[in-house]
Coordinates of C-alpha atoms and ligand atoms in Angstrom, one line a residue:
Chain A
M1 CA 201.2 112.0 -70.2
G2 CA 202.4 108.5 -70.8
K3 CA 200.0 107.2 -68.2
L4 CA 197.2 109.2 -69.7
R5 CA 197.9 107.6 -73.1
T6 CA 197.8 104.1 -71.6
A7 CA 194.5 104.9 -69.9
I8 CA 193.1 106.1 -73.2
R9 CA 194.1 103.0 -74.9
Q10 CA 192.6 100.8 -72.2
A11 CA 189.4 102.8 -72.2
T12 CA 189.1 102.6 -76.0
A13 CA 189.8 98.9 -76.1
A14 CA 187.2 98.3 -73.4
G15 CA 184.7 100.4 -75.4
R16 CA 184.4 103.0 -72.6
H17 CA 184.1 105.8 -75.2
A18 CA 182.9 108.7 -72.9
E19 CA 185.8 108.0 -70.6
A20 CA 188.3 107.9 -73.5
R21 CA 187.0 111.2 -74.7
A22 CA 187.4 112.9 -71.4
L23 CA 190.9 111.4 -71.0
R24 CA 191.8 112.7 -74.4
A25 CA 190.8 116.2 -73.5
R26 CA 193.0 116.0 -70.4
L27 CA 195.9 114.8 -72.5
R28 CA 195.5 117.7 -74.9
E29 CA 195.5 120.1 -72.0
A30 CA 198.6 118.5 -70.5
E31 CA 200.4 118.7 -73.9
R32 CA 199.5 122.3 -74.2
Q33 CA 200.9 123.1 -70.7
W34 CA 204.0 121.0 -71.5
D35 CA 204.6 122.9 -74.7
T36 CA 204.3 126.4 -73.1
G37 CA 206.1 125.3 -69.9
V38 CA 209.3 124.3 -71.6
E39 CA 211.4 127.3 -72.1
Q40 CA 211.9 128.5 -75.6
P41 CA 215.5 129.3 -76.5
S42 CA 216.2 132.9 -75.7
A43 CA 215.9 135.4 -78.5
Q44 CA 218.0 135.3 -81.6
P45 CA 221.6 134.5 -80.9
P46 CA 224.2 137.0 -82.3
L47 CA 224.8 136.4 -85.9
V48 CA 227.0 133.3 -86.4
P49 CA 228.5 132.6 -89.8
V50 CA 226.9 129.6 -91.6
R51 CA 230.1 127.6 -91.4
E52 CA 230.3 128.0 -87.7
Q53 CA 226.6 127.1 -87.3
V54 CA 227.3 123.9 -89.3
H55 CA 230.4 123.3 -87.2
R56 CA 228.6 123.4 -83.9
A57 CA 225.7 121.2 -85.2
L58 CA 228.2 118.6 -86.5
T59 CA 230.2 118.7 -83.3
L60 CA 227.0 117.9 -81.4
L61 CA 225.9 115.2 -83.9
G62 CA 229.4 113.6 -83.9
A63 CA 229.0 111.9 -87.3
P64 CA 228.8 112.8 -91.0
T65 CA 225.3 114.3 -91.6
A66 CA 223.0 115.5 -94.3
A67 CA 222.2 119.1 -94.7
K68 CA 218.6 118.8 -93.7
M69 CA 219.4 117.3 -90.4
I70 CA 222.2 119.8 -89.7
V71 CA 219.7 122.6 -90.3
A72 CA 217.1 120.9 -88.0
V73 CA 219.6 120.4 -85.2
D74 CA 220.9 124.0 -85.5
E75 CA 217.4 125.3 -85.3
S76 CA 216.0 123.2 -82.4
F77 CA 219.2 122.9 -80.3
F78 CA 220.9 126.3 -80.9
G79 CA 217.9 128.5 -82.0
G80 CA 219.8 129.1 -85.3
Q81 CA 218.2 129.8 -88.6
M82 CA 219.7 128.4 -91.8
A83 CA 218.1 127.5 -95.1
N84 CA 219.0 124.2 -96.7
T85 CA 220.2 126.1 -99.8
Q86 CA 222.9 127.9 -97.7
L87 CA 224.6 124.6 -97.3
T88 CA 224.6 123.4 -100.9
S89 CA 227.8 125.1 -102.1
L90 CA 229.5 124.9 -98.7
R91 CA 231.7 121.9 -99.4
R92 CA 232.9 123.2 -102.7
D93 CA 233.8 126.6 -101.1
E94 CA 235.7 124.9 -98.3
E95 CA 237.6 122.8 -100.8
K96 CA 238.5 125.9 -102.8
S97 CA 239.7 127.6 -99.6
Y98 CA 241.7 124.5 -98.6
R99 CA 243.4 124.3 -102.0
S100 CA 244.4 127.9 -102.0
A101 CA 245.9 127.7 -98.5
P102 CA 246.0 124.2 -97.1
G103 CA 245.5 124.1 -93.3
A104 CA 245.1 127.8 -92.9
R105 CA 241.9 127.3 -91.0
P106 CA 241.5 125.4 -87.7
Y107 CA 238.8 123.2 -89.3
Y108 CA 237.2 122.6 -92.7
L109 CA 233.7 121.4 -93.5
C110 CA 234.6 118.5 -95.7
A111 CA 233.2 115.3 -97.3
A112 CA 232.6 111.8 -95.9
L113 CA 234.2 109.2 -98.1
T114 CA 232.4 106.0 -99.3
S115 CA 234.3 102.9 -98.1
E116 CA 234.3 101.3 -101.5
L117 CA 235.5 104.0 -103.9
L118 CA 236.7 106.6 -101.5
S119 CA 234.5 109.0 -103.4
P120 CA 232.6 111.8 -101.6
A121 CA 229.4 110.4 -100.1
R122 CA 226.5 112.3 -101.6
G123 CA 224.9 115.0 -99.5
L124 CA 226.9 114.4 -96.3
L125 CA 229.0 117.0 -94.5
A126 CA 231.8 116.2 -92.0
L127 CA 234.5 117.9 -90.1
S128 CA 238.2 117.8 -91.1
T129 CA 239.2 117.5 -87.4
W130 CA 237.6 114.1 -87.1
E131 CA 239.7 111.0 -87.4
L132 CA 239.6 109.5 -90.9
P133 CA 237.6 106.3 -89.9
Q134 CA 234.9 108.6 -88.5
R135 CA 234.5 110.2 -92.0
I136 CA 234.3 106.9 -93.9
I137 CA 230.9 105.7 -94.9
G138 CA 230.6 101.9 -95.1
P139 CA 227.4 100.0 -95.7
L140 CA 226.5 100.0 -92.0
S141 CA 227.7 103.5 -91.3
P142 CA 224.5 105.4 -92.2
R143 CA 222.8 103.3 -89.5
T144 CA 225.5 103.5 -86.8
D145 CA 225.9 107.2 -87.4
F146 CA 222.2 107.7 -87.1
L147 CA 222.1 105.8 -83.8
T148 CA 225.3 107.6 -82.5
S149 CA 223.8 111.0 -83.3
A150 CA 220.5 110.1 -81.6
I151 CA 222.4 109.1 -78.5
R152 CA 224.5 112.3 -78.5
L153 CA 221.4 114.5 -78.9
A154 CA 219.7 112.7 -76.1
E155 CA 222.7 113.0 -73.8
H156 CA 222.9 116.7 -74.6
L157 CA 219.2 117.1 -73.7
M158 CA 219.8 115.4 -70.4
R159 CA 222.6 117.7 -69.6
L160 CA 220.7 120.9 -70.4
E161 CA 218.8 122.7 -67.7
S162 CA 216.1 123.5 -70.2
A163 CA 215.7 122.7 -73.8
S164 CA 213.2 123.7 -76.4
T165 CA 210.2 121.7 -77.3
G166 CA 211.6 121.5 -80.8
A167 CA 214.6 119.7 -79.5
F168 CA 212.5 117.0 -77.8
R169 CA 210.3 116.7 -80.9
L170 CA 213.3 116.2 -83.1
L171 CA 214.6 113.5 -80.9
G172 CA 211.1 112.0 -80.8
Q173 CA 211.1 111.8 -84.6
L174 CA 214.5 110.0 -84.6
A175 CA 213.5 107.7 -81.8
Q176 CA 210.4 106.4 -83.6
N177 CA 212.8 104.7 -86.1
I178 CA 214.8 103.0 -83.3
P179 CA 213.3 99.7 -82.0
G180 CA 212.1 100.5 -78.5
G181 CA 213.0 104.2 -78.7
G182 CA 209.5 105.6 -78.6
D183 CA 206.3 105.7 -80.6
G184 CA 206.9 108.9 -82.4
F185 CA 204.0 110.7 -80.7
G186 CA 204.8 113.5 -78.3
P187 CA 208.2 114.3 -76.7
A188 CA 210.9 111.8 -76.5
D189 CA 212.3 110.3 -73.3
P190 CA 216.1 110.8 -73.7
A191 CA 217.1 108.0 -71.3
K192 CA 214.9 105.5 -73.3
V193 CA 216.4 106.7 -76.6
I194 CA 219.9 106.2 -75.2
A195 CA 219.2 102.7 -74.1
A196 CA 217.4 101.7 -77.3
A197 CA 219.9 103.2 -79.7
G198 CA 222.8 101.8 -77.6
A199 CA 221.3 98.3 -77.9
E200 CA 221.1 98.4 -81.6
L201 CA 224.4 100.1 -82.0
A202 CA 226.0 97.2 -80.2
V203 CA 224.8 94.9 -82.9
H204 CA 226.4 96.8 -85.7
Q205 CA 229.4 98.6 -84.2
E206 CA 232.1 96.0 -84.5
R207 CA 231.5 95.2 -88.2
D208 CA 231.1 98.8 -89.0
Q209 CA 234.3 99.8 -87.3
M210 CA 236.1 97.1 -89.2
D211 CA 234.9 98.4 -92.6
R212 CA 235.8 101.9 -91.6
R213 CA 239.3 101.2 -90.4
E214 CA 240.1 99.1 -93.4
A215 CA 238.9 101.8 -95.8
A216 CA 240.6 104.6 -93.8
A217 CA 243.9 102.7 -94.1
R218 CA 243.4 102.5 -97.8
A219 CA 242.7 106.2 -98.0
A220 CA 245.7 107.1 -95.9
D221 CA 247.8 105.0 -98.2
R222 CA 246.5 106.2 -101.6
L223 CA 245.0 109.6 -101.3
K224 CA 246.6 113.0 -101.3
P225 CA 245.7 115.2 -98.2
V226 CA 243.2 117.2 -100.2
E227 CA 241.5 114.0 -101.4
R228 CA 241.4 112.6 -97.9
L229 CA 239.2 115.5 -97.1
F230 CA 237.2 116.0 -100.2
G231 CA 237.3 112.6 -101.8
T232 CA 238.5 111.3 -105.1
G233 CA 236.8 111.0 -108.3
L234 CA 237.3 112.4 -111.8
K235 CA 236.2 115.8 -110.8
S236 CA 238.7 116.4 -108.0
V237 CA 241.5 114.8 -110.0
R238 CA 240.8 117.1 -112.9
S239 CA 240.7 120.3 -110.9
A240 CA 243.8 119.4 -108.9
Chain B
M1 CA 217.0 99.4 -136.0
N2 CA 217.8 101.6 -138.9
R3 CA 214.2 101.7 -140.0
L4 CA 213.2 103.1 -136.7
D5 CA 215.9 105.8 -136.7
G6 CA 214.8 106.6 -140.2
I7 CA 211.3 107.3 -139.0
R8 CA 212.6 109.6 -136.3
G9 CA 214.9 111.4 -138.8
G10 CA 217.1 114.1 -137.4
T11 CA 215.0 114.9 -134.4
P12 CA 216.6 113.8 -131.1
G13 CA 214.9 110.8 -129.5
Q14 CA 213.0 110.9 -126.3
D15 CA 214.5 108.9 -123.4
H16 CA 212.5 106.2 -121.8
N17 CA 212.0 106.0 -118.1
A18 CA 210.0 103.6 -115.9
R19 CA 206.9 105.7 -116.3
S20 CA 207.0 105.7 -120.0
I21 CA 207.8 102.0 -120.2
A22 CA 205.0 101.3 -117.7
A23 CA 202.7 103.3 -119.9
L24 CA 203.5 100.9 -122.7
A25 CA 201.8 98.2 -120.7
A26 CA 198.8 100.3 -120.1
N27 CA 197.5 99.9 -123.7
P28 CA 199.2 96.9 -125.2
A29 CA 197.0 96.7 -128.2
C30 CA 197.9 100.0 -129.7
D31 CA 200.2 100.0 -132.7
R32 CA 200.5 103.7 -132.8
R33 CA 202.0 103.8 -129.3
A34 CA 204.2 100.8 -130.0
I35 CA 205.8 102.3 -133.1
L36 CA 206.2 105.8 -131.6
D37 CA 207.9 104.3 -128.6
A38 CA 210.1 102.0 -130.6
A39 CA 211.3 104.9 -132.7
A40 CA 211.7 107.0 -129.6
I41 CA 209.6 109.8 -131.0
D42 CA 209.4 112.7 -128.7
K43 CA 205.7 112.5 -128.0
P44 CA 205.3 115.8 -126.1
L45 CA 207.1 117.6 -128.9
L46 CA 204.8 115.9 -131.4
M47 CA 201.8 117.2 -129.5
K48 CA 203.3 120.6 -129.5
R49 CA 203.8 120.5 -133.2
L50 CA 200.2 119.6 -133.7
R51 CA 199.3 122.5 -131.4
F52 CA 197.7 120.5 -128.8
D53 CA 198.1 122.7 -125.8
D54 CA 198.7 119.8 -123.5
R55 CA 199.9 119.7 -120.0
W56 CA 200.2 116.0 -119.8
G57 CA 201.9 114.3 -116.9
Q58 CA 202.5 115.1 -113.3
S59 CA 202.1 118.7 -112.1
P60 CA 205.2 120.3 -110.7
F61 CA 203.5 120.4 -107.4
A62 CA 202.9 116.6 -107.5
I63 CA 206.5 116.0 -108.5
Q64 CA 207.8 118.2 -105.6
R65 CA 205.5 116.5 -103.1
N66 CA 206.7 113.1 -104.2
Q67 CA 210.3 114.3 -103.9
Q68 CA 209.8 115.6 -100.4
F69 CA 208.1 112.4 -99.3
T70 CA 210.8 110.3 -100.8
D71 CA 213.5 112.3 -99.1
L72 CA 211.7 111.8 -95.8
V73 CA 211.6 108.0 -96.2
K74 CA 215.3 107.9 -97.2
A75 CA 216.6 110.3 -94.6
N76 CA 219.2 109.2 -92.1
G77 CA 220.2 106.1 -93.9
A78 CA 216.6 105.3 -94.8
A79 CA 215.7 105.0 -91.2
H80 CA 211.9 105.1 -91.9
L81 CA 212.2 102.4 -94.5
L82 CA 214.3 100.2 -92.2
R83 CA 211.6 100.4 -89.5
L84 CA 208.9 99.6 -92.0
L85 CA 210.8 96.6 -93.4
R86 CA 211.4 95.3 -89.9
E87 CA 207.7 95.6 -89.1
L88 CA 206.4 94.3 -92.4
L89 CA 208.9 91.6 -93.3
D90 CA 210.6 90.9 -90.0
L91 CA 213.9 92.1 -91.4
P92 CA 216.5 91.1 -88.8
I93 CA 218.2 93.9 -86.8
E94 CA 221.6 93.0 -88.2
E95 CA 220.5 93.7 -91.7
A96 CA 220.9 97.4 -91.7
G97 CA 223.4 98.1 -94.5
Y98 CA 222.6 101.0 -96.8
V99 CA 224.5 101.8 -99.9
N100 CA 223.8 104.6 -102.3
L101 CA 224.7 103.3 -105.7
E102 CA 224.8 106.8 -107.1
D103 CA 228.1 107.4 -105.2
V104 CA 230.6 106.6 -107.9
G105 CA 232.9 109.5 -107.6
G106 CA 233.3 111.4 -110.8
H107 CA 232.5 108.5 -113.1
E108 CA 229.0 109.5 -113.7
G109 CA 228.3 108.2 -117.1
H110 CA 225.4 105.8 -117.4
L111 CA 227.6 103.0 -118.5
A112 CA 229.9 103.3 -115.5
R113 CA 227.0 103.8 -113.1
H114 CA 225.2 100.8 -114.5
G115 CA 228.4 98.7 -114.2
H116 CA 228.8 99.8 -110.6
T117 CA 225.1 98.8 -109.9
R118 CA 225.6 95.4 -111.5
R119 CA 228.7 94.7 -109.6
V120 CA 227.4 95.7 -106.2
I121 CA 224.1 93.9 -106.7
K122 CA 225.8 90.7 -107.9
Q123 CA 228.2 90.8 -104.9
T124 CA 225.2 91.3 -102.6
A125 CA 223.4 88.4 -104.3
E126 CA 226.5 86.2 -103.6
G127 CA 226.3 87.2 -100.0
L128 CA 229.4 89.4 -100.1
G129 CA 229.3 92.9 -98.6
R130 CA 227.0 94.2 -96.0
A131 CA 224.4 96.0 -98.2
T132 CA 220.8 95.3 -97.5
I133 CA 219.3 98.4 -98.9
L134 CA 220.5 99.5 -102.3
D135 CA 219.4 102.9 -103.1
R136 CA 219.2 104.4 -106.6
P137 CA 220.4 101.4 -108.7
L138 CA 220.9 102.4 -112.4
L139 CA 219.1 99.6 -114.3
R140 CA 219.0 98.9 -118.0
L141 CA 216.3 97.4 -120.2
D142 CA 216.2 96.4 -123.8
V143 CA 213.4 98.3 -125.5
A144 CA 213.0 97.5 -129.2
G145 CA 216.7 96.6 -129.4
A146 CA 217.8 99.9 -127.8
Q147 CA 219.5 99.9 -124.4
V148 CA 217.4 102.1 -122.1
Y149 CA 218.7 103.2 -118.8
L150 CA 216.2 103.6 -116.1
E151 CA 216.8 106.7 -114.1
P152 CA 216.3 105.4 -110.7
D153 CA 214.4 106.6 -107.8
V154 CA 213.8 103.3 -106.4
I155 CA 215.3 101.0 -103.8
A156 CA 216.2 97.4 -104.1
F157 CA 216.6 95.5 -100.9
Q158 CA 217.6 92.0 -100.1
L159 CA 216.1 89.7 -97.5
G160 CA 216.9 86.0 -97.3
G161 CA 218.6 86.0 -100.6
M162 CA 215.7 87.6 -102.4
F163 CA 215.6 91.1 -103.8
H164 CA 212.6 93.3 -103.6
I165 CA 211.8 96.6 -105.3
V166 CA 210.6 99.4 -103.0
A167 CA 208.5 102.1 -104.6
I168 CA 207.9 105.3 -102.7
K169 CA 204.8 107.2 -103.7
S170 CA 203.2 110.2 -102.1
F171 CA 199.5 109.4 -102.4
A172 CA 197.9 108.5 -99.1
I173 CA 196.9 105.1 -98.0
L174 CA 193.7 105.7 -96.0
D175 CA 192.6 103.0 -93.6
D176 CA 194.9 100.6 -95.5
Q177 CA 193.0 101.3 -98.7
A178 CA 195.0 103.2 -101.4
D179 CA 193.3 104.8 -104.4
T180 CA 193.4 101.9 -106.9
P181 CA 194.2 103.6 -110.2
K182 CA 197.3 105.1 -108.4
V183 CA 198.2 101.8 -107.0
S184 CA 198.0 100.1 -110.4
A185 CA 200.1 102.8 -111.9
A186 CA 202.7 102.4 -109.2
A187 CA 202.5 98.6 -109.7
R188 CA 203.1 98.9 -113.4
E189 CA 206.1 101.1 -112.8
A190 CA 207.5 98.9 -110.1
A191 CA 207.1 95.9 -112.5
V192 CA 209.4 97.6 -114.9
Y193 CA 212.1 97.7 -112.2
V194 CA 211.5 94.1 -111.2
H195 CA 211.9 93.1 -114.8
A196 CA 215.1 95.1 -115.2
L197 CA 216.5 93.8 -111.9
R198 CA 215.8 90.2 -113.0
D199 CA 218.0 90.9 -115.9
V200 CA 220.9 91.5 -113.5
V201 CA 220.5 88.8 -110.9
G202 CA 218.2 86.3 -112.6
R203 CA 214.5 85.6 -112.4
D204 CA 214.4 83.6 -109.3
L205 CA 216.2 86.1 -107.1
V206 CA 213.8 89.0 -107.5
S207 CA 210.4 88.8 -105.8
H208 CA 207.2 89.7 -107.6
D209 CA 206.0 91.3 -104.4
V210 CA 207.0 94.9 -104.4
I211 CA 206.9 97.1 -101.3
L212 CA 204.9 100.2 -101.7
V213 CA 205.7 103.0 -99.2
C214 CA 203.1 105.7 -98.9
P215 CA 201.9 108.3 -96.4
K216 CA 199.5 106.9 -93.8
D217 CA 196.1 108.5 -93.6
F218 CA 196.3 112.3 -93.6
T219 CA 199.7 112.4 -92.0
N220 CA 203.1 112.4 -93.5
A221 CA 204.1 109.3 -91.6
P222 CA 205.3 106.6 -94.0
T223 CA 203.5 103.2 -94.0
A224 CA 204.2 100.2 -96.2
T225 CA 202.3 97.4 -97.9
T226 CA 203.3 94.7 -100.4
V227 CA 201.8 94.6 -103.9
D228 CA 201.9 91.5 -106.1
V229 CA 202.9 92.6 -109.6
R230 CA 202.9 89.2 -111.4
H231 CA 200.1 90.4 -113.6
Q232 CA 201.9 93.6 -114.6
L233 CA 205.0 91.6 -115.3
V234 CA 203.3 89.4 -117.8
T235 CA 201.7 92.4 -119.6
L236 CA 205.1 94.2 -119.6
A237 CA 206.9 91.2 -121.0
R238 CA 204.3 90.8 -123.7
Q239 CA 204.6 94.4 -124.6
L240 CA 208.3 94.4 -124.7
S241 CA 208.5 91.4 -126.9
R242 CA 206.0 93.0 -129.2
L243 CA 208.3 96.0 -129.5
T244 CA 211.2 93.7 -130.5
R245 CA 208.9 92.2 -133.1
I246 CA 208.2 95.7 -134.3
D247 CA 209.2 94.8 -137.8
A248 CA 205.8 93.2 -138.5
L249 CA 204.2 96.5 -137.6
L250 CA 206.6 98.5 -139.7
D251 CA 205.9 96.4 -142.7
R252 CA 202.4 97.6 -142.7
L253 CA 203.5 101.3 -143.0
P254 CA 203.9 103.0 -146.4
E255 CA 207.3 102.9 -148.0
G256 CA 209.5 105.8 -146.7
F257 CA 207.3 106.5 -143.8
S258 CA 208.7 109.4 -141.8
L259 CA 207.8 111.2 -138.6
D260 CA 210.7 113.6 -138.4
L261 CA 209.2 116.3 -136.2
E262 CA 211.8 118.8 -137.2
T263 CA 211.3 118.7 -141.0
L264 CA 207.7 117.7 -141.6
S265 CA 204.9 120.3 -141.6
S266 CA 202.2 119.9 -139.0
G267 CA 199.8 118.7 -141.7
E268 CA 202.3 116.0 -142.7
I269 CA 202.8 115.0 -139.1
E270 CA 199.1 114.7 -138.6
A271 CA 198.7 112.5 -141.7
A272 CA 201.7 110.3 -140.6
V273 CA 200.2 109.8 -137.1
A274 CA 196.8 109.0 -138.6
A275 CA 198.4 106.4 -140.8
I276 CA 199.3 104.3 -137.8
P277 CA 196.3 102.5 -136.4
A278 CA 195.5 103.5 -132.8
R279 CA 193.3 101.8 -130.2
Y280 CA 192.0 104.6 -128.2
A281 CA 190.4 103.9 -124.8
P282 CA 189.5 106.3 -122.0
Q283 CA 192.4 104.8 -120.0
C284 CA 194.8 106.4 -122.4
L285 CA 194.0 109.7 -120.8
S286 CA 196.1 108.9 -117.8
A287 CA 198.8 106.9 -119.6
C288 CA 199.7 108.4 -122.9
E289 CA 200.8 111.8 -124.1
L290 CA 198.9 111.4 -127.3
S291 CA 195.6 110.7 -125.6
H292 CA 193.9 114.1 -126.5
L293 CA 194.8 113.6 -130.2
C294 CA 193.5 110.0 -130.2
R295 CA 190.4 110.9 -128.4
K296 CA 189.6 113.6 -130.9
E297 CA 190.2 111.2 -133.7
A298 CA 188.0 108.5 -132.1
H299 CA 185.2 111.0 -131.6
L300 CA 185.4 112.2 -135.1
N301 CA 185.3 108.7 -136.5
E302 CA 182.6 107.8 -134.0
Q303 CA 184.6 104.9 -132.9
V304 CA 183.1 102.9 -130.2
D305 CA 186.5 102.6 -128.6
A306 CA 186.0 106.1 -127.2
L307 CA 183.2 104.8 -125.0
G308 CA 185.5 102.5 -123.1
R309 CA 186.7 98.9 -123.4
I310 CA 183.6 97.4 -121.8
V311 CA 181.3 99.0 -124.5
R312 CA 183.7 98.1 -127.2
D313 CA 183.9 94.5 -126.1
D314 CA 180.1 94.3 -125.7
L315 CA 179.7 95.5 -129.3
G316 CA 182.1 92.8 -130.4
G317 CA 183.3 93.7 -133.8
I318 CA 181.2 96.8 -134.5
E319 CA 183.6 99.7 -134.8
S320 CA 181.6 102.8 -135.3
V321 CA 178.7 104.3 -133.4
T322 CA 176.8 104.9 -136.6
T323 CA 177.0 101.2 -137.5
A324 CA 175.9 100.2 -134.0
L325 CA 172.9 102.4 -134.3
R326 CA 172.0 101.1 -137.7
V327 CA 172.3 97.5 -136.6
A328 CA 170.1 98.2 -133.7
T329 CA 167.3 99.5 -135.8
P330 CA 164.7 96.9 -136.7
G331 CA 164.3 96.3 -140.4
E332 CA 167.8 97.4 -141.4
P333 CA 169.7 94.8 -143.3
V334 CA 172.6 93.2 -141.3
A335 CA 175.6 91.1 -142.4
D336 CA 175.6 87.5 -141.3
D337 CA 178.4 87.9 -138.7
Q338 CA 176.5 90.8 -137.1
A339 CA 173.2 88.9 -136.8
E340 CA 173.8 87.9 -133.2
I341 CA 174.8 91.3 -132.0
A342 CA 172.0 92.9 -134.0
E343 CA 169.5 90.7 -132.2
R344 CA 170.9 91.7 -128.8
L345 CA 171.0 95.4 -129.6
R346 CA 167.4 95.3 -130.9
H347 CA 166.3 93.6 -127.8
V348 CA 168.0 96.2 -125.6
A349 CA 166.5 99.0 -127.8
R350 CA 163.0 97.5 -127.3
I351 CA 163.4 97.4 -123.6
Y352 CA 164.7 101.0 -123.6
D353 CA 161.8 102.2 -125.8
E354 CA 159.3 100.5 -123.5
A355 CA 161.0 102.0 -120.5
V356 CA 161.0 105.6 -121.8
A357 CA 157.6 105.4 -123.4
Ligands
SF4_401 S1 196.5 107.6 -126.6 FE1 196.6 107.0 -128.7 S2 198.6 106.4 -129.1 FE2 198.4 106.5 -126.9 S3 198.0 104.4 -126.3 FE3 196.0 105.5 -126.6 S4 195.4 105.1 -128.6 FE4 197.6 104.5 -128.5

């Protein structure tokens, strides 16, 4: 398909319109075959509780992530179905459960903390089992986390025997915003995404890690265990 | 300021936002709007009291669509925006810091949030910190002596020591051509943010080029262009300084003038509004909540304003349609200062008569 696209571009550029039209038809046909050829995830998986769906998506993503993305990954990689709204009160519920019986559960869906104020970063969900620096959001962290997640999704796709079109499409959408990752049209090439995201990650990683470690040390020093998971701020102090 | 509060009486004031401040600049010549805004009169409530069944402003659908598009552009640490800025302005790869200024823990009062915004923006301006994209800054503006907080849905970003305002709008840019009235509205709004941001970091550090992010063609894919808002900034500054000199306008109002929407009868409200001179123009329809009222008034009074600014300017000085028609009729007596326009109108009337004869 890549070759076809190049041929179309060349034909259009050279003004060979009839040829370009014919090539475009072939491309459409190829895309159709590709779409049906890739196996759809097998029927609905047995009902998994929402918190477990979120847990498996976050485990795959490997970084604090916004609800929308968690839902998208759950759907295209695990065939799950969640609505964004199911995630809105999740963090609060988990905090309540943690406060009533700290550590009773093997994991909690918790907050990521901003590096400056150690307050919960708006809209992000994280796992309590992650190391503290991984749950800190410094200025560069949204970018490094985005790149890390893209790499992890791509690696996962390369491991799978068969993956849904949706999964490739999702990776394609992410890849278009990574320099050299892909043009955003059609399915992504996981190997290319890994290389491109890795290259940009190398630029930011050191500075980002520094910020995260510094803030994590501060958090470990100053925050109570519950605040380390759910952040500080007037609200949590008051309800504590 | 007491005079302005007195005018509003016990009715709660209406908060300003960038849209409402931008609308100020849409019709700078209108006293009515200037006074109502300075006194923070709740204009939608006023229209309701006068039983104008008005659904002014954006439809819920448009607001939702705008929100969805904004969310898309900002998703994943504003990944789309970062790509666009790298393409459009050659933002270096290393400059990828993203900070959401709304994240202030539990201290969510305007004052605290604004303080946080100021601090981070100043640090960034001094080259400290790693923020390049500053999302949702809470800015402040002095409107008629009142501190107005601008509820943010805007991004400031820094490149080479200069800040830029990024405005995200959901109207499409087709073949690199956006619908101009929408672009001008967006430019007016963005100018408000540029103005407010200049208050924080100083004039020279905020660019007059704003970055407009819109969907490309008929897709949902974001694309970006720069828009020069120098002109809008000048108009805005003029309008804001006019508001601070509101006293001169107030002096022309009758003693004890009140527009307390909760205590006055609708008849009294109508009379009070009518007492403030307006300058209706068809452009008001898209910029001012009062437009239906002012249009009706302009039509009733046969004001030439209702025919648009071009007609009004062409008729230089003649205010009503009846006068214009009289002056255009040969043989009617005209005042000295209308002699010139009378001659022109009569000339046009002659041509018209010959054409239709
Ligand atoms: S609608 Fe009326 S009040 Fe509003 S700007 Fe126009 S003339 Fe002024």
